[in-house]
Amino acid sequence: MDASAGQAVTEINDRQTAGAPATLRADHVAPERLVLQRGLFTGPAPRISDDLYAVVKGGKAHRERFSLRLDKGATATTNTYFGRFAASYWQRWTTVTAVEVAMTLEVGGRTKVRLAASDIAGHRRVVATAETREDGRVVLSTALDMYIDGGALWLEFDAIGGDVLISDLAWSAPAPETVRPVAIAICTFNRAPDCANTVAALASDSTVLAAIDAVYVVDQGTDLVQDQPVFQETAPALGDKLRYLRQPNLGGAGGFTRGLYEVSAANEHADVILMDDDILCEPETVLRLNAFANMTVEPTLVGAQMLFLYNPDFLNVGAEETDLGRLRHGQKVAKALRNTSMLKKHQERRVDAGYNAWWTCLIPAEVVARIGLPVPIFFQWDDVEYGLRARENGFVTVTMPNAAVWHADFYWKDFDDWARYFSSRNSLIVSSLHTDLDPKAVTRQLFREIGEYLVGMQYGLAHTTLQGIEDYLKGPEILRDGGIAALAAARGSRNEYAETIKHPAATSPIPNAHLHVRRAGGEPSRPLLILFKRALNQWTGRVIPGPVAVTREDAHWWHVGLFGDVVVTDASQSGVRVRHRDKETARKLLIRAYRVLKKLRKELPELQRRWRGAMPELTSRANWERLYGIDSEK
């Protein structure tokens, strides 16, 4: 590290005690018009398809980030994921009644520009046109009055008489009386290079950087972000806006809450955009979320969508909701797209979200003031709970199409993981807080799920799930340390179960010559009956001799349960897990499950009352100050 870089990081650390950035404490003077989104023509990284931004339908084109040059005879459209203007969302949720799109054209001859629109069925219509033979600004406008249930706007260009250069493209509307301060809060744990790159991406866009009033990096790890050369190079560009905070690992809940805690203390009118550390950041998304939040009729949580990092054309899901009676989150909203290539399809219908995950999500100041801080449940379901609590207090969540970041694809992470402890425990906590659970239905469902794990010889997964239920039964006191002890217990105890260990495929404990891949048939039409049959066969040892190999896509309990020894590909595709039938382990876990679920069925009504009663204290600033080791009197 050179001397200047070292000095920059030292200055960052010194600022931890210097209070909030001056920009965050100040009010903003609103411009005459507020830019709602800009025209981009290529992405933030080479791996991203340019066709997510603009499609050249004929002829040749030359792209820059904010400009597009079309050769004579070429045509282009912004009817793309990032190029569309989500008219339906703006009409439904904001005060914007008309939108104006302006651009600078440098033309070599006759050029046509069309402002086109779609409806809920994707039918195209033209709402405004312009034709020019001279350089200059072109402005098109249209009312937002026909899009409540769906539809978007975009531009089409025809370079008829010569080359045309399109630049400085922006969609705008009359600005509100005030534009609120906004801060970014990023929490990280030993993903220092990823976090440094995310901060650098924010700083790389001068317009976005000017709109951000503070960037809080909450580092909970031992591989420090401040030691990354990229971070050291970026720090001077952020200047006084940067706050770098270190604290014990309190998970995503603890890291993101620290951002909410700091910003709400600095300015009661400031919004906070929570952002994951390990994303590929599209800086434009920050501008779009912030603009939308400034235009909503009522304070609104505004979330970005998630595109897959390894398959960057694909959308995770258009909008999500919960099914708390079944302890489920991540449920696709009806008519929303899921696992879909956004080069091939558009989300024409407006879909309303129940909550938005915190890979990138804006939280208005009013929400924090009204409902307090998140629950200290370490991670998993913390963002869900906060969104549900916000809605119960009158604040909706909007998941914006055409605003996204890229996050590692979820299906590359194996379900059989220590994180299942938090998912198991926290699903019960959050569901208890926000619905009246049916003890019989819940325990029946959990018993069936654990039965499937045992049939599939996933004894560690059954143990981890039961561990989460057992800690839920202990009541709110289990959250006393913010999850530090629970994390250690969940990780450590799994080592007792051999099938939780991942091995390199070529050197697994099972000789390769003994393995033959066994593919699964169709899904059973009567799964409960098949579950009973597989359980009986596993119990009596009437299984097909192994070992056999099973691919990740075929690793269903009803297929794996046919065998006694199975080598299953891990979801990460980086190794294999070896599952071996163990009747004694299965027996112990079955007895444990029966006792735990019997207790849960009996005590669930009282537990719900206890968890709800603890909410004011759990989410209070005083509780989080205790967890952070902050003396509020100083």
XYZ file of C-alpha atoms in Angstrom:
634
model
C 0.000 0.000 0.000
C 1.445 3.355 -0.926
C 1.469 6.292 1.484
C -1.401 8.208 -0.128
C -3.689 5.156 -0.123
C -2.836 4.444 3.504
C -3.643 8.035 4.430
C -7.027 7.805 2.669
C -8.025 4.746 4.678
C -6.809 6.324 7.909
C -9.016 9.317 7.197
C -11.976 7.006 6.635
C -11.444 5.340 9.997
C -11.143 8.713 11.714
C -14.505 9.753 10.309
C -16.252 7.003 12.271
C -16.376 9.404 15.197
C -16.892 12.555 13.149
C -20.684 12.328 12.831
C -22.737 12.046 9.681
C -21.648 13.566 6.362
C -22.673 17.193 5.956
C -24.435 16.316 2.688
C -26.691 13.876 4.532
C -27.669 16.433 7.146
C -28.558 19.081 4.565
C -31.845 19.540 2.729
C -31.880 19.556 -1.065
C -33.057 22.262 -3.406
C -35.337 20.603 -5.929
C -34.597 21.102 -9.637
C -37.295 22.229 -12.031
C -37.548 18.752 -13.471
C -36.502 15.487 -11.881
C -34.723 12.896 -14.016
C -36.621 9.645 -13.567
C -34.279 7.485 -15.608
C -31.536 7.887 -18.158
C -30.914 6.236 -21.493
C -28.091 3.710 -21.325
C -26.825 1.670 -24.241
C -24.363 -0.753 -22.703
C -23.948 -2.387 -19.320
C -21.520 -1.971 -16.412
C -19.466 -5.072 -17.302
C -18.517 -6.981 -20.471
C -20.504 -10.049 -19.383
C -23.761 -8.084 -19.624
C -25.595 -8.236 -22.940
C -25.957 -4.871 -24.651
C -29.431 -6.000 -25.730
C -30.642 -5.522 -22.157
C -30.221 -1.784 -22.885
C -30.939 -1.257 -26.582
C -31.468 -3.507 -29.586
C -30.114 -2.629 -33.004
C -32.563 -4.222 -35.404
C -30.809 -3.459 -38.661
C -27.563 -1.923 -39.848
C -24.492 -1.121 -37.812
C -24.188 0.710 -34.526
C -21.477 1.871 -32.134
C -22.243 1.975 -28.411
C -20.968 3.929 -25.457
C -22.470 3.904 -21.986
C -24.639 6.990 -22.585
C -24.614 7.275 -26.360
C -25.498 5.263 -29.441
C -24.312 5.972 -32.989
C -26.370 4.454 -35.795
C -24.952 4.173 -39.275
C -27.144 5.254 -42.189
C -30.008 2.804 -42.634
C -29.781 1.365 -39.122
C -32.711 1.133 -36.718
C -32.718 0.699 -32.953
C -35.155 0.394 -30.067
C -35.017 0.766 -26.310
C -37.829 -1.758 -25.897
C -35.520 -3.668 -23.576
C -35.199 -4.469 -19.894
C -33.269 -1.337 -18.917
C -34.478 0.747 -21.866
C -38.197 0.648 -21.090
C -39.972 3.193 -18.898
C -42.322 1.381 -16.500
C -45.378 3.553 -17.216
C -47.786 1.344 -15.278
C -45.823 1.624 -12.034
C -45.390 5.373 -12.370
C -49.097 5.951 -13.033
C -50.251 3.622 -10.231
C -47.970 4.731 -7.420
C -46.703 8.268 -8.095
C -47.876 11.818 -8.671
C -46.471 11.798 -12.216
C -49.266 12.347 -14.740
C -47.114 12.940 -17.822
C -43.562 12.108 -18.759
C -41.119 13.839 -21.057
C -38.223 12.117 -22.800
C -35.490 14.315 -24.256
C -32.299 13.523 -26.112
C -29.555 15.176 -28.124
C -29.277 14.124 -31.768
C -26.346 14.740 -34.084
C -27.665 13.765 -37.485
C -26.213 13.303 -40.940
C -29.611 13.318 -42.593
C -33.256 12.555 -42.068
C -33.896 10.820 -38.719
C -37.144 9.523 -37.196
C -37.846 9.043 -33.501
C -40.957 7.325 -32.180
C -42.234 7.127 -28.623
C -43.993 3.767 -28.433
C -46.132 2.139 -25.743
C -47.492 -1.257 -24.795
C -50.523 -2.492 -22.891
C -51.015 -5.454 -20.549
C -51.025 -7.834 -23.525
C -47.857 -6.386 -25.045
C -49.625 -4.759 -27.992
C -47.575 -1.894 -29.434
C -48.843 1.577 -30.282
C -47.102 4.867 -31.155
C -47.933 7.790 -28.862
C -45.579 10.515 -30.226
C -43.172 11.033 -33.112
C -40.472 13.424 -34.252
C -38.525 13.824 -37.479
C -35.443 15.957 -37.909
C -32.654 16.746 -40.349
C -30.742 19.020 -37.972
C -28.633 18.590 -34.854
C -30.241 19.513 -31.546
C -32.499 18.457 -28.724
C -35.580 16.378 -29.470
C -38.316 16.219 -26.863
C -41.320 13.857 -26.846
C -43.994 13.717 -24.191
C -47.055 11.681 -23.338
C -49.651 11.410 -20.622
C -49.575 8.541 -18.136
C -53.285 7.803 -18.238
C -53.719 4.352 -19.808
C -51.381 2.093 -17.858
C -52.855 1.226 -14.464
C -52.793 -2.560 -14.927
C -49.786 -2.726 -17.218
C -47.752 -1.297 -20.055
C -44.495 0.513 -20.690
C -42.927 3.191 -22.908
C -39.826 3.087 -25.082
C -38.121 4.813 -28.013
C -37.491 3.708 -31.603
C -34.902 5.304 -33.921
C -34.516 5.219 -37.709
C -31.328 6.614 -39.247
C -32.825 7.168 -42.688
C -30.724 9.824 -44.389
C -27.378 9.446 -42.646
C -25.592 8.581 -39.424
C -27.169 9.672 -36.139
C -25.624 10.011 -32.679
C -28.060 9.744 -29.774
C -26.873 11.025 -26.386
C -27.989 12.675 -23.129
C -31.253 10.721 -23.184
C -33.381 11.258 -20.081
C -36.963 10.690 -18.945
C -38.204 13.432 -16.616
C -41.194 14.991 -14.894
C -41.796 18.152 -12.847
C -39.885 17.770 -9.604
C -41.567 17.640 -6.196
C -41.162 20.567 -3.804
C -38.315 18.823 -2.002
C -35.900 16.039 -2.910
C -34.986 13.979 0.097
C -31.437 13.062 1.116
C -30.508 9.438 0.448
C -27.747 7.206 1.771
C -26.439 3.818 0.651
C -25.842 1.175 3.344
C -23.781 -1.886 2.391
C -23.037 -4.622 4.904
C -20.300 -7.171 4.289
C -18.668 -10.190 5.874
C -15.394 -11.399 4.344
C -16.333 -10.496 0.808
C -13.896 -7.639 0.673
C -13.143 -7.645 -3.086
C -16.859 -7.840 -3.963
C -17.764 -5.034 -1.576
C -14.927 -2.820 -2.802
C -16.085 -3.300 -6.388
C -19.660 -2.402 -5.470
C -18.534 0.829 -3.823
C -16.357 1.589 -6.832
C -19.302 1.043 -9.181
C -21.351 3.620 -7.281
C -18.506 6.125 -7.411
C -17.924 5.545 -11.129
C -21.122 7.353 -12.156
C -20.798 11.087 -11.466
C -24.554 11.729 -11.658
C -25.365 8.925 -9.225
C -22.531 9.957 -6.933
C -23.871 13.526 -6.845
C -27.319 12.230 -5.873
C -25.994 10.081 -3.011
C -25.488 11.920 0.258
C -23.648 9.181 2.147
C -22.259 5.681 1.686
C -22.049 3.541 4.829
C -19.911 0.413 4.567
C -20.536 -1.825 7.580
C -17.701 -4.348 7.721
C -18.348 -7.330 10.004
C -15.501 -9.511 8.810
C -11.807 -10.126 9.267
C -10.863 -9.764 5.586
C -11.266 -6.007 5.608
C -12.696 -3.962 2.777
C -10.488 -1.031 3.720
C -7.423 -3.074 2.776
C -8.578 -3.563 -0.808
C -6.671 -1.441 -3.353
C -9.899 -0.746 -5.256
C -11.501 0.631 -2.113
C -8.483 2.780 -1.332
C -8.542 4.180 -4.857
C -12.282 4.883 -4.627
C -12.300 6.556 -1.209
C -11.072 9.988 -2.390
C -13.880 10.183 -4.972
C -16.459 9.640 -2.210
C -14.747 12.093 0.102
C -16.719 13.077 3.190
C -19.714 11.034 2.017
C -17.994 7.774 2.998
C -18.416 6.162 6.394
C -16.577 2.922 7.096
C -17.779 1.114 10.232
C -16.534 -2.094 11.823
C -18.546 -4.265 14.179
C -18.968 -7.929 15.240
C -20.663 -10.241 12.761
C -24.392 -9.796 13.393
C -25.414 -11.073 9.985
C -27.318 -9.206 7.310
C -29.873 -8.057 9.869
C -27.185 -6.496 12.035
C -25.255 -4.971 9.161
C -28.213 -3.411 7.354
C -29.784 -2.247 10.605
C -26.575 -0.374 11.401
C -27.085 1.633 8.226
C -30.700 2.389 9.129
C -29.633 3.260 12.675
C -26.895 5.687 11.613
C -28.852 7.434 8.861
C -32.051 7.872 10.855
C -30.008 9.413 13.666
C -28.349 11.838 11.260
C -31.455 13.050 9.415
C -35.059 12.079 10.135
C -35.963 12.863 6.518
C -33.246 10.770 4.823
C -34.013 7.586 2.899
C -31.689 4.571 2.951
C -30.909 2.209 0.090
C -29.790 -1.135 1.483
C -27.459 -2.956 -0.912
C -25.721 -6.342 -0.842
C -21.950 -6.451 -1.008
C -21.637 -9.291 -3.540
C -23.693 -7.882 -6.389
C -22.723 -6.601 -9.792
C -24.053 -3.087 -9.344
C -25.918 -1.146 -12.011
C -25.510 2.438 -10.721
C -28.504 3.583 -12.766
C -30.713 1.487 -10.497
C -29.898 3.811 -7.580
C -31.046 6.824 -9.601
C -34.300 5.113 -10.608
C -35.207 3.899 -7.118
C -34.470 7.297 -5.634
C -36.481 9.167 -8.267
C -39.455 6.854 -7.827
C -39.362 7.203 -4.031
C -39.386 10.993 -4.360
C -42.501 10.847 -6.540
C -44.692 8.331 -4.705
C -47.993 9.574 -3.314
C -47.169 8.023 0.062
C -43.845 6.846 1.524
C -43.063 3.568 -0.239
C -40.403 0.904 0.032
C -38.924 0.690 -3.462
C -37.043 -2.456 -4.368
C -34.855 -3.429 -7.292
C -35.270 -6.699 -9.094
C -32.567 -9.367 -9.143
C -30.961 -10.610 -12.318
C -28.798 -13.721 -12.185
C -25.069 -13.079 -12.034
C -24.035 -16.279 -13.813
C -26.882 -16.046 -16.334
C -27.176 -12.258 -16.526
C -30.060 -12.120 -18.985
C -32.343 -13.984 -16.584
C -34.673 -12.428 -14.014
C -35.035 -14.169 -10.666
C -38.636 -13.095 -10.108
C -40.726 -10.040 -10.949
C -42.259 -9.704 -7.487
C -42.538 -11.880 -4.383
C -44.992 -12.509 -1.572
C -45.322 -14.854 1.405
C -47.446 -17.819 2.454
C -46.985 -17.551 6.198
C -49.382 -20.348 7.038
C -46.939 -22.675 5.283
C -43.839 -20.833 6.558
C -42.918 -19.811 3.027
C -41.410 -16.700 1.517
C -40.160 -16.149 -2.032
C -43.572 -16.994 -3.476
C -44.075 -15.661 -6.992
C -46.830 -13.083 -7.344
C -49.442 -14.128 -9.898
C -48.556 -12.992 -13.456
C -44.982 -12.135 -12.429
C -42.127 -13.484 -14.522
C -39.757 -15.970 -12.894
C -36.445 -17.418 -14.120
C -37.090 -15.785 -17.475
C -34.707 -14.387 -20.079
C -35.351 -10.670 -20.285
C -34.005 -10.693 -23.823
C -37.035 -12.722 -24.847
C -39.891 -11.460 -22.692
C -41.147 -8.307 -20.954
C -43.129 -7.863 -17.754
C -46.099 -6.072 -19.273
C -48.493 -6.479 -16.349
C -48.001 -4.562 -13.155
C -47.432 -6.983 -10.291
C -47.554 -5.773 -6.695
C -45.002 -7.136 -4.239
C -45.540 -8.243 -0.666
C -41.951 -7.357 0.230
C -38.578 -6.895 -1.458
C -35.318 -8.602 -0.592
C -32.444 -6.403 0.458
C -30.049 -7.086 -2.426
C -31.093 -3.486 -3.210
C -34.092 -1.820 -1.575
C -34.911 1.761 -0.593
C -36.410 2.300 2.878
C -38.119 5.685 3.390
C -37.342 7.668 6.517
C -41.002 7.560 7.594
C -40.914 3.772 7.768
C -38.019 3.704 10.209
C -39.641 6.445 12.287
C -42.969 4.592 12.441
C -42.041 0.914 12.828
C -38.535 1.016 14.282
C -35.582 -1.117 13.264
C -35.419 -4.731 12.008
C -35.578 -7.797 14.244
C -32.113 -9.144 15.233
C -32.551 -12.542 13.603
C -29.070 -12.526 12.035
C -30.148 -13.273 8.473
C -32.839 -15.017 6.426
C -36.356 -13.542 6.667
C -35.178 -10.214 8.164
C -36.061 -8.339 4.976
C -39.346 -10.241 4.707
C -40.342 -9.358 8.252
C -39.552 -5.687 7.777
C -41.603 -5.497 4.586
C -44.567 -7.209 6.246
C -44.370 -4.947 9.291
C -44.181 -1.895 7.046
C -47.326 -2.935 5.157
C -49.209 -3.543 8.411
C -48.356 0.055 9.294
C -49.556 1.458 5.986
C -46.404 1.366 3.837
C -46.458 -0.654 0.636
C -43.532 -2.162 -1.256
C -43.049 -1.672 -4.992
C -40.579 -3.883 -6.856
C -39.507 -1.816 -9.830
C -39.076 -3.427 -13.220
C -36.259 -1.942 -15.316
C -34.245 -1.402 -12.125
C -32.042 -4.282 -11.050
C -28.697 -5.568 -9.857
C -27.020 -8.887 -10.598
C -26.768 -11.351 -7.703
C -25.401 -14.901 -7.573
C -28.054 -17.352 -8.792
C -29.827 -18.935 -5.831
C -30.015 -22.411 -7.330
C -26.217 -22.709 -7.195
C -26.436 -22.860 -3.400
C -27.255 -26.229 -1.864
C -30.393 -26.433 0.253
C -28.566 -28.676 2.746
C -26.527 -25.956 4.419
C -26.049 -24.398 7.860
C -28.185 -21.457 6.715
C -31.165 -23.814 6.923
C -31.054 -23.288 10.695
C -31.873 -19.601 10.293
C -34.462 -20.275 7.625
C -36.179 -22.835 9.860
C -36.090 -20.734 13.025
C -36.834 -17.396 11.429
C -39.725 -18.656 9.314
C -41.459 -19.567 12.565
C -40.540 -16.261 14.212
C -41.723 -14.076 11.333
C -44.871 -16.091 10.695
C -45.701 -15.931 14.397
C -45.370 -12.172 14.330
C -47.599 -11.591 11.334
C -50.258 -14.306 11.215
C -52.093 -16.709 13.502
C -50.482 -20.060 12.860
C -52.488 -23.280 13.037
C -50.490 -25.572 15.373
C -51.764 -28.764 13.768
C -51.140 -27.614 10.206
C -47.668 -26.263 10.982
C -46.451 -29.340 12.861
C -47.944 -31.675 10.268
C -46.087 -29.843 7.515
C -42.798 -29.760 9.424
C -43.045 -33.478 10.255
C -43.550 -34.297 6.607
C -40.576 -32.174 5.549
C -38.313 -33.778 8.129
C -39.604 -37.174 7.000
C -38.540 -36.341 3.448
C -35.070 -35.381 4.660
C -34.722 -38.692 6.521
C -35.929 -40.717 3.545
C -33.369 -38.865 1.406
C -30.663 -39.700 3.995
C -30.091 -36.011 4.739
C -29.682 -36.481 8.456
C -27.701 -33.290 8.944
C -30.441 -31.300 7.214
C -33.040 -32.839 9.524
C -30.848 -31.974 12.512
C -30.321 -28.383 11.350
C -34.058 -27.926 10.813
C -34.860 -29.315 14.254
C -32.184 -27.072 15.758
C -34.032 -24.053 14.368
C -37.382 -25.238 15.737
C -35.871 -25.972 19.144
C -34.410 -22.480 19.388
C -37.725 -20.944 18.342
C -39.270 -22.819 21.279
C -36.848 -21.068 23.650
C -38.587 -17.793 22.904
C -37.260 -14.261 22.286
C -34.360 -14.773 24.685
C -32.585 -16.730 21.931
C -31.967 -13.420 20.131
C -30.171 -11.892 23.075
C -26.767 -11.902 21.346
C -28.042 -11.167 17.833
C -27.288 -14.680 16.558
C -23.563 -15.061 17.212
C -23.906 -18.220 19.341
C -26.578 -19.668 17.043
C -24.297 -19.285 14.035
C -21.471 -21.149 15.752
C -23.806 -23.931 16.907
C -25.437 -24.354 13.501
C -22.103 -24.572 11.724
C -20.332 -26.748 14.258
C -22.929 -29.436 14.895
C -23.362 -30.276 11.222
C -19.909 -31.859 11.149
C -21.377 -34.804 13.052
C -23.269 -35.840 9.908
C -21.054 -37.232 7.159
C -23.348 -36.371 4.245
C -23.028 -32.643 4.979
C -19.350 -32.756 3.943
C -18.558 -31.894 0.333
C -15.894 -33.920 -1.487
C -14.164 -33.361 -4.844
C -15.970 -35.561 -7.334
C -12.803 -37.246 -8.586
C -11.539 -38.166 -5.109
C -14.737 -38.880 -3.172
C -14.725 -41.772 -0.649
C -16.596 -43.954 -3.155
C -14.394 -45.395 -5.954
C -15.479 -44.005 -9.297
C -15.509 -47.451 -10.916
C -18.313 -48.476 -8.552
C -20.600 -45.613 -9.519
C -23.314 -45.615 -12.136
C -25.660 -42.705 -12.647
C -29.281 -43.496 -11.848
C -31.781 -41.076 -13.336
C -35.133 -40.259 -11.739
C -38.486 -40.968 -13.284
C -41.488 -38.683 -13.118
C -42.685 -37.046 -9.942
C -45.073 -39.327 -8.003
C -48.789 -38.601 -8.355
C -49.406 -39.609 -4.718
C -46.363 -38.251 -2.888
C -47.637 -38.938 0.629
C -48.120 -42.615 -0.152
C -44.678 -42.803 -1.758
C -43.154 -41.067 1.274
C -44.624 -43.760 3.522
C -43.346 -46.536 1.250
C -39.836 -45.073 0.998
C -39.697 -44.576 4.771
C -40.735 -48.194 5.364
C -38.140 -49.493 2.926
C -35.418 -47.333 4.444
C -36.402 -48.556 7.901
C -36.396 -52.266 6.946
C -33.394 -52.071 4.637
C -35.313 -53.057 1.496
C -33.357 -50.624 -0.657
C -31.491 -51.013 -3.938
C -27.835 -51.866 -3.253
C -25.409 -49.135 -4.061
C -23.483 -47.126 -4.424
C -25.108 -45.089 -7.185
C -24.570 -41.568 -8.479
C -27.420 -39.066 -8.713
C -27.233 -35.699 -10.438
C -28.376 -32.561 -8.658
C -31.500 -32.280 -10.802
C -32.552 -35.828 -9.869
C -31.791 -35.615 -6.140
C -35.451 -35.767 -5.055
C -36.224 -37.589 -1.810
C -38.515 -40.006 -3.642
C -35.654 -41.031 -5.965
C -32.715 -40.998 -3.549
C -34.810 -42.926 -1.017
C -34.759 -45.987 -3.286
C -31.090 -46.584 -2.484
C -28.851 -47.217 0.502
C -25.691 -45.472 -0.700
C -25.844 -42.454 -2.987
C -23.299 -39.932 -4.244
C -25.219 -36.731 -4.977
C -23.853 -33.750 -6.865
C -23.811 -30.596 -4.757
C -25.929 -27.722 -6.110
C -22.764 -25.637 -6.484
C -21.417 -28.224 -8.974
C -18.110 -27.977 -7.122
C -18.261 -31.390 -5.444
C -20.411 -34.260 -4.246
C -22.096 -35.363 -1.022
C -22.078 -39.025 0.038
C -25.321 -40.185 1.628
C -25.392 -43.517 3.475
C -28.424 -45.187 5.017
C -28.104 -45.086 8.814
C -31.117 -46.550 10.588
C -29.931 -45.666 14.078
C -29.348 -42.008 13.209
C -32.712 -41.869 11.473
C -34.389 -43.401 14.536
C -32.854 -40.845 16.910
C -33.822 -37.946 14.669
C -37.359 -39.288 14.241
C -37.854 -39.552 18.000
C -36.391 -36.081 18.427
C -38.686 -34.686 15.736
C -41.737 -36.250 17.370
C -40.907 -34.725 20.764
C -40.002 -31.306 19.384
C -43.097 -31.038 17.185
C -45.356 -32.305 19.968
C -44.053 -29.493 22.141
C -44.426 -27.001 19.307
C -48.050 -28.001 18.732
C -48.835 -27.566 22.424
C -46.955 -24.297 23.010
C -47.359 -22.484 19.679
C -50.228 -20.170 20.753
C -48.300 -19.022 23.828
C -45.066 -18.715 21.875
C -46.731 -16.434 19.349
C -47.923 -14.229 22.186
C -44.405 -14.083 23.662
C -42.721 -13.293 20.367
C -45.204 -10.527 19.581
C -44.835 -9.080 23.028
C -41.062 -8.908 22.642
C -41.151 -6.991 19.367
C -40.988 -3.429 20.760
C -37.871 -4.252 22.772
C -36.200 -6.373 20.056
C -36.546 -3.670 17.396
C -35.719 -0.716 19.617
C -32.707 1.512 19.142
C -31.655 0.686 22.707
C -31.480 -3.032 21.938
C -29.437 -2.488 18.797
C -27.139 -0.056 20.639
C -26.521 -2.818 23.178
C -25.690 -5.288 20.395
C -23.385 -2.765 18.714
C -21.734 -1.741 21.968
C -22.776 1.876 21.449
C -23.133 4.140 24.472
C -26.195 6.233 23.557
C -25.402 8.795 26.239
C -22.140 9.834 24.588
